[in-house]
Each structure stands twice: as C-alpha cells, then as structure tokens.
PDB file of C-alpha atoms in Angstrom:
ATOM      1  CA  UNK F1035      -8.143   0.703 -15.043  1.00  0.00           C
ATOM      2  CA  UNK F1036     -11.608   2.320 -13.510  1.00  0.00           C
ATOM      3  CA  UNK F1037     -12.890   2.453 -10.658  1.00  0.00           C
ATOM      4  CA  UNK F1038     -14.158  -0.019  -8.327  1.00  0.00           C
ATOM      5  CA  UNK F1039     -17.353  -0.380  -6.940  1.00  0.00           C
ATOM      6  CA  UNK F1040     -16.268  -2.282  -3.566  1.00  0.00           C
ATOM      7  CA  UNK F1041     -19.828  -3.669  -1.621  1.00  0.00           C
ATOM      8  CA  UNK F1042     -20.834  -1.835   1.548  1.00  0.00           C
ATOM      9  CA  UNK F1043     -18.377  -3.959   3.682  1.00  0.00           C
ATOM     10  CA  UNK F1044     -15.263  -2.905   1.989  1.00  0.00           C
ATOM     11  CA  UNK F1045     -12.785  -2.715   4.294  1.00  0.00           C
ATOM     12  CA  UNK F1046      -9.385  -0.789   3.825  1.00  0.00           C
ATOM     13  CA  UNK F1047      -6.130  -0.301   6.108  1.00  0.00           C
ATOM     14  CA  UNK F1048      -5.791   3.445   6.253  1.00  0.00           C
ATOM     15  CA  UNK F1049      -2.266   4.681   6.178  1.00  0.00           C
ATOM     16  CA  UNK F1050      -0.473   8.049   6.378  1.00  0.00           C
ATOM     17  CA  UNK F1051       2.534   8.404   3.624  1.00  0.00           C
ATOM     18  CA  UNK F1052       4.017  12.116   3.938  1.00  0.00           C
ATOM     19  CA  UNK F1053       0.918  14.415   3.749  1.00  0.00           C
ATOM     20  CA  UNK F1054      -1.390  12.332   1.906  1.00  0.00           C
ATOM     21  CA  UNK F1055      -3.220   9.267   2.713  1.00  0.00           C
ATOM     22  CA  UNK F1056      -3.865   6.162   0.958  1.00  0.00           C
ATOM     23  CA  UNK F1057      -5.970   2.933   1.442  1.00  0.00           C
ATOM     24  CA  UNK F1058      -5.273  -0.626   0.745  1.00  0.00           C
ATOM     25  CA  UNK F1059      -7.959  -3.558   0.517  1.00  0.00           C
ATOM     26  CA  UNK F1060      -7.791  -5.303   4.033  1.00  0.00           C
ATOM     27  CA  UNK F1061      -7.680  -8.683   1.908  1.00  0.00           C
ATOM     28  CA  UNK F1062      -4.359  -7.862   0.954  1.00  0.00           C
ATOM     29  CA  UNK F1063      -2.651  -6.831   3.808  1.00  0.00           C
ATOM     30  CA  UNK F1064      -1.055 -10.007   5.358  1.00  0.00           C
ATOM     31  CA  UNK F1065       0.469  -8.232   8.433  1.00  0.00           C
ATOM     32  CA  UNK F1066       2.262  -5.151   9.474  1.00  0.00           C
ATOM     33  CA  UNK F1067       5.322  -4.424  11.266  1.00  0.00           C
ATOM     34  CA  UNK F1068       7.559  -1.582  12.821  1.00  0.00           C
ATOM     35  CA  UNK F1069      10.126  -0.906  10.506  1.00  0.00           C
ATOM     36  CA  UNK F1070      13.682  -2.548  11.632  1.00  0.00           C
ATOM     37  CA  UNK F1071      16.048  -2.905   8.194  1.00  0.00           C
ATOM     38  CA  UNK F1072      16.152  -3.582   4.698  1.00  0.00           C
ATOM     39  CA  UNK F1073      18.445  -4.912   2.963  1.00  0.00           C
ATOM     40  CA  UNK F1074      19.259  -3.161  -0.038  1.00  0.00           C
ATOM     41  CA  UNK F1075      18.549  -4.586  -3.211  1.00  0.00           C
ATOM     42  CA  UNK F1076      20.119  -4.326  -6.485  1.00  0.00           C
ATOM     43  CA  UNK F1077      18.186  -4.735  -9.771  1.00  0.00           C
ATOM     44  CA  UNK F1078      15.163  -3.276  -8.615  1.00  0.00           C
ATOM     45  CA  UNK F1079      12.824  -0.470  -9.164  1.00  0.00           C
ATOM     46  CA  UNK F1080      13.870   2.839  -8.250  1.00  0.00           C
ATOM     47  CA  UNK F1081      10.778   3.230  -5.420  1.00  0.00           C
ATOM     48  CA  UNK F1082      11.914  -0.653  -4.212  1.00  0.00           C
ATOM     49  CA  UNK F1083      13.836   0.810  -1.505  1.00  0.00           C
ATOM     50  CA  UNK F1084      15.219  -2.849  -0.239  1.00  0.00           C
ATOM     51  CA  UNK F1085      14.196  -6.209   0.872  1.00  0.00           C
ATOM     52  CA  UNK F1086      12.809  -7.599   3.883  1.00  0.00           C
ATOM     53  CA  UNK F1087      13.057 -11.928   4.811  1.00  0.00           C
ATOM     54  CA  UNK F1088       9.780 -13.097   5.521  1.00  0.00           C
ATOM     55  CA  UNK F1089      10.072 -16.523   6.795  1.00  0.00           C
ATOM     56  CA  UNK F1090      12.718 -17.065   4.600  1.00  0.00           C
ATOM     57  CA  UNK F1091      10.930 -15.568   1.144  1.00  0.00           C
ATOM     58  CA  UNK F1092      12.711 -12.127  -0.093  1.00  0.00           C
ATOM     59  CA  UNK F1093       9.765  -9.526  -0.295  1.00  0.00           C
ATOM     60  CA  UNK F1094      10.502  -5.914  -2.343  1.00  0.00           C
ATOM     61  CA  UNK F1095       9.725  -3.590   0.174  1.00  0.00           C
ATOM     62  CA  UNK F1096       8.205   0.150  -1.810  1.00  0.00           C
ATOM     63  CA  UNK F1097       9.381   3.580  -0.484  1.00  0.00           C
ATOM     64  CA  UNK F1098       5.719   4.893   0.207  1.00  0.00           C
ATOM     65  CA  UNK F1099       7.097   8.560  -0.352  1.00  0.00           C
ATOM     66  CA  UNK F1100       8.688   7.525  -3.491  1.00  0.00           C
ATOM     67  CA  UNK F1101       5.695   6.071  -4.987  1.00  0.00           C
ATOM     68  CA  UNK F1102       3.602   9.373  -4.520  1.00  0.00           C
ATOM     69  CA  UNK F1103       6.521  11.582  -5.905  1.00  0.00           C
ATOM     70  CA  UNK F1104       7.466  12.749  -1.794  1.00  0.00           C
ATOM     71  CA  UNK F1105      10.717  12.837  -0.866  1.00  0.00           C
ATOM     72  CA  UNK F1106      12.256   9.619   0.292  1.00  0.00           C
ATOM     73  CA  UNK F1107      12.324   9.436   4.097  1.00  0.00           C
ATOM     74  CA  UNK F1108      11.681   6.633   6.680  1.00  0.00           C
ATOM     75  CA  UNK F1109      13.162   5.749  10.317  1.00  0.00           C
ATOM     76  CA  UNK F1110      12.739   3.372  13.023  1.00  0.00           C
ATOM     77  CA  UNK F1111       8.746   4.769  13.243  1.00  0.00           C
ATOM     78  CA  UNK F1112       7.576   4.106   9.736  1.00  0.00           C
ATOM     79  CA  UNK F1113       5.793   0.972   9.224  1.00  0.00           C
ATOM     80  CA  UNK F1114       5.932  -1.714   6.896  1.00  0.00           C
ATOM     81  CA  UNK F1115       2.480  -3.219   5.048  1.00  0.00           C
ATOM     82  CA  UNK F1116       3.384  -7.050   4.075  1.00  0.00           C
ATOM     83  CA  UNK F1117       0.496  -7.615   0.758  1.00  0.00           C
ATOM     84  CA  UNK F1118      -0.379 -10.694  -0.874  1.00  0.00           C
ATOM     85  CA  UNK F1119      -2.846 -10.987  -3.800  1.00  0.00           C
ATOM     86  CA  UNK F1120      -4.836 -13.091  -1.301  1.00  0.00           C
ATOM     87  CA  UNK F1121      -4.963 -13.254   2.363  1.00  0.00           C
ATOM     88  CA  UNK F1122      -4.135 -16.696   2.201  1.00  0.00           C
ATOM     89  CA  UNK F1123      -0.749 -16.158   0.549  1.00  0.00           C
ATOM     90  CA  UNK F1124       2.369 -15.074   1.430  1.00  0.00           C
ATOM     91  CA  UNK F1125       3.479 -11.601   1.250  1.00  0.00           C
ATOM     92  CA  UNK F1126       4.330 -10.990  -2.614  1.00  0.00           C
ATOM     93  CA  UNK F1127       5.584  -7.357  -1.620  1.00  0.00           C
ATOM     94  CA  UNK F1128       5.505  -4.594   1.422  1.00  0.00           C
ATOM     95  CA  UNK F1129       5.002  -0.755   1.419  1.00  0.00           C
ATOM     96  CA  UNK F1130       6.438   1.530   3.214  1.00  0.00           C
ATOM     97  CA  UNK F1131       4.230   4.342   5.316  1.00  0.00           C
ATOM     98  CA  UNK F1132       4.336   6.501   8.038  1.00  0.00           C
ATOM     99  CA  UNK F1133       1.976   5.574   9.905  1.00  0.00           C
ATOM    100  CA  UNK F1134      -1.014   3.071  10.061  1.00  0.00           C
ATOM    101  CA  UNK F1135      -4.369   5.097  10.868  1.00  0.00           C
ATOM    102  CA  UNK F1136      -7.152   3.152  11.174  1.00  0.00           C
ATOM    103  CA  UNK F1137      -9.341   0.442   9.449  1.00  0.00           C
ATOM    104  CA  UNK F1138     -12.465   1.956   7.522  1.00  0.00           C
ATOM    105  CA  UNK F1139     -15.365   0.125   6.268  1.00  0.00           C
ATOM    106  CA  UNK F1140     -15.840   1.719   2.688  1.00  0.00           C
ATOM    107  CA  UNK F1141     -19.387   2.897   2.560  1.00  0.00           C
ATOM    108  CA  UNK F1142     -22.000   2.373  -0.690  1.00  0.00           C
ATOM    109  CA  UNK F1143     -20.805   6.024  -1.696  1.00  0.00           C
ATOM    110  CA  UNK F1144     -17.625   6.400  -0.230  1.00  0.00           C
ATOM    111  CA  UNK F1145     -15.516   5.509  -3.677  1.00  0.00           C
ATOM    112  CA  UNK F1146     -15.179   8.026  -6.120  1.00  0.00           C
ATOM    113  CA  UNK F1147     -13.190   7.903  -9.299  1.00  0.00           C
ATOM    114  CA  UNK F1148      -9.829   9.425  -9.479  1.00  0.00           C
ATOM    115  CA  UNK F1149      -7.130  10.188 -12.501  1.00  0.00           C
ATOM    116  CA  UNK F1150      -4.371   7.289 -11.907  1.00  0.00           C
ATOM    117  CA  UNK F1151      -1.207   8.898 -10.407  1.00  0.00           C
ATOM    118  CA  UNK F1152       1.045   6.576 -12.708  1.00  0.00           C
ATOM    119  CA  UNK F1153      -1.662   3.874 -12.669  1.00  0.00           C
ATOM    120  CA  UNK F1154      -0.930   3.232  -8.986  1.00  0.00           C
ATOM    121  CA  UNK F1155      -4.893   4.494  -7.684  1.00  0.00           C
ATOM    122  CA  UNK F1156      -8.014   2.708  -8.228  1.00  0.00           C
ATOM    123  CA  UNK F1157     -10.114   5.358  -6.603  1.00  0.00           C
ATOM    124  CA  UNK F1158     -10.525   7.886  -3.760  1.00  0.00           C
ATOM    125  CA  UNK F1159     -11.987   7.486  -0.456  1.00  0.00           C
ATOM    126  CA  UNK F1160     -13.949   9.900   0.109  1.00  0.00           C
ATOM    127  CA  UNK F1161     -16.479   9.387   3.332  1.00  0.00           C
ATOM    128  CA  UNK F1162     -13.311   9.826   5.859  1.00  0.00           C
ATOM    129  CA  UNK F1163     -12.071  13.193   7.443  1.00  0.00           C
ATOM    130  CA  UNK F1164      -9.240  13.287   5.177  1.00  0.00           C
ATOM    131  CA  UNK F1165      -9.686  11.499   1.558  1.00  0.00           C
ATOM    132  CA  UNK F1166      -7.860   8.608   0.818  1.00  0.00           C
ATOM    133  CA  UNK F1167      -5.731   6.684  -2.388  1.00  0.00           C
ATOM    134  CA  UNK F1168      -7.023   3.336  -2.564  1.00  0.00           C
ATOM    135  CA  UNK F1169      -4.036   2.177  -3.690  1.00  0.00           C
ATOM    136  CA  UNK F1170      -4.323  -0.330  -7.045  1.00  0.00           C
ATOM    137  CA  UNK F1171      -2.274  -3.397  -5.275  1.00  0.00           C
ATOM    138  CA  UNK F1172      -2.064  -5.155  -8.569  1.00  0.00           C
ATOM    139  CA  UNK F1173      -0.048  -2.074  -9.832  1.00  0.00           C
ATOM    140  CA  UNK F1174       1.982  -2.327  -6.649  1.00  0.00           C
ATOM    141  CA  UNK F1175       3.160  -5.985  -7.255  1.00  0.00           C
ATOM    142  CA  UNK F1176       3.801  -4.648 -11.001  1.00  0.00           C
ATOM    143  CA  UNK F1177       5.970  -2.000 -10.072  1.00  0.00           C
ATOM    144  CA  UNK F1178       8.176  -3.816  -7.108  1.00  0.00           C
ATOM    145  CA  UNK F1179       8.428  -6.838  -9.493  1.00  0.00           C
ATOM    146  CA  UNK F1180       9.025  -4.934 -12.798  1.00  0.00           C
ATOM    147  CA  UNK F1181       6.877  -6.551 -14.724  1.00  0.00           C
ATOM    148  CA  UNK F1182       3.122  -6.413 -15.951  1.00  0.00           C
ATOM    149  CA  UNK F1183       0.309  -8.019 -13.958  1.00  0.00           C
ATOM    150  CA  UNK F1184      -3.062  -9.049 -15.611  1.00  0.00           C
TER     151      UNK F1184
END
C-alpha cells in the first residue's frame, strides 16, 4: 500500500490513542460514542477487544492501544469510532481511542508517506501540532474480521 494523495478537502477525525495520534477519513466514521461495554468475543483477533450491538448488527470493536503495540487500557472515558467502508453503510467495525480531538481538513501538503506499522497506516499527517496516523481503514476491517480485504 502507498500513500494517498487525499484532495485539499480531505477531512479526517483526529483521535488520541495512548501518546500517539491517528486520523481516520471522515467518510468512514459513521458515529461515535462514549464507551459503555463490550461484550467479549470469542474467535476473534487478539486487538478485537469485544463486540458492541448496533441496532441489532454485532460490530468487532479494536483495542486502539493494542493496535499501535500500547498497552491495553480503556474506561468509561475512552471513546468508541463506529466505521463503515461508506458513510452510507452500517458500521462494519469500531475502534477504540482515548479521546476524539478534533476534525482537520487535510491540506494539499499535509500527507506524507510513512513505513506501514503492520500495514495498518496509509500516511502521516503532518500540517497539525502533533502528527498524525491516518489510519488504513481497509486494513482495520481486515484485521477485526480476520480476513483479507481488496
């Protein structure tokens, strides 16, 4: 996977997971919600940290922390990010995070390239205070759904 060149209205949901930051295409993200439960899951990757019931659907839910090689941690403050691979659809998985920052237009410049961590990065944000993962959300549905995307 390479980089992306996103146009100059690229917009991302910034998040804070641990001490790093990541991004996520705003087309993906469906909706976002306090953390209440999971459900624990069985047969699932080991950063699937449980399930969630979205209007009935069973959604893989991704320990953020465990997908950047943190420590596992979450609590009642942490937030959950419901994607789709279309805004239109219904959430095919959620991540985990800390906390929800901001939303950032992505500027003409403001991708650069970026070695995968474990294929899971498309890219780095780069015109924000702090840099950014865009996170690779086809990788994400990959990994919570053990299987390959194309």
């Amino acid at each position: 996977m390479g980089t992306i060149n996103p146009p100059s209205t690229a917009m991302t949901i910034v998040c804070r997971i641990g001490s790093r930051f990541v991004a996520l295409p705003m087309q993906t993200v469906v909706h976002t919600a306090r953390f209440a439960e999971l459900t624990p899951a069985s047969d699932v990757s080991a950063i699937v940290c449980g399930v969630i019931s979205v209007h009935g659907a069973t959604v893989p839910v991704i320990d953020g922390r465990s997908l950047l090689g943190e420590p596992p941690g979450y609590d009642l403050g942490s937030y959950i990010l419901l994607a789709a691979s279309d805004i239109d659809q219904p959430p095919e998985i959620g991540l985990l995070v800390d906390e929800v920052m901001n939303i950032h237009r992505v500027g003409a410049d403001g991708l650069a390239p970026v070695d995968h961590i474990d294929g899971i990065s498309c890219g780095v944000i780069r015109d924000l205070p702090q840099p950014a993962l865009l996170l690779n959300v086809d990788e994400l549905f990959a990994l919570a759904h053990g299987s390959a995307r194309d």
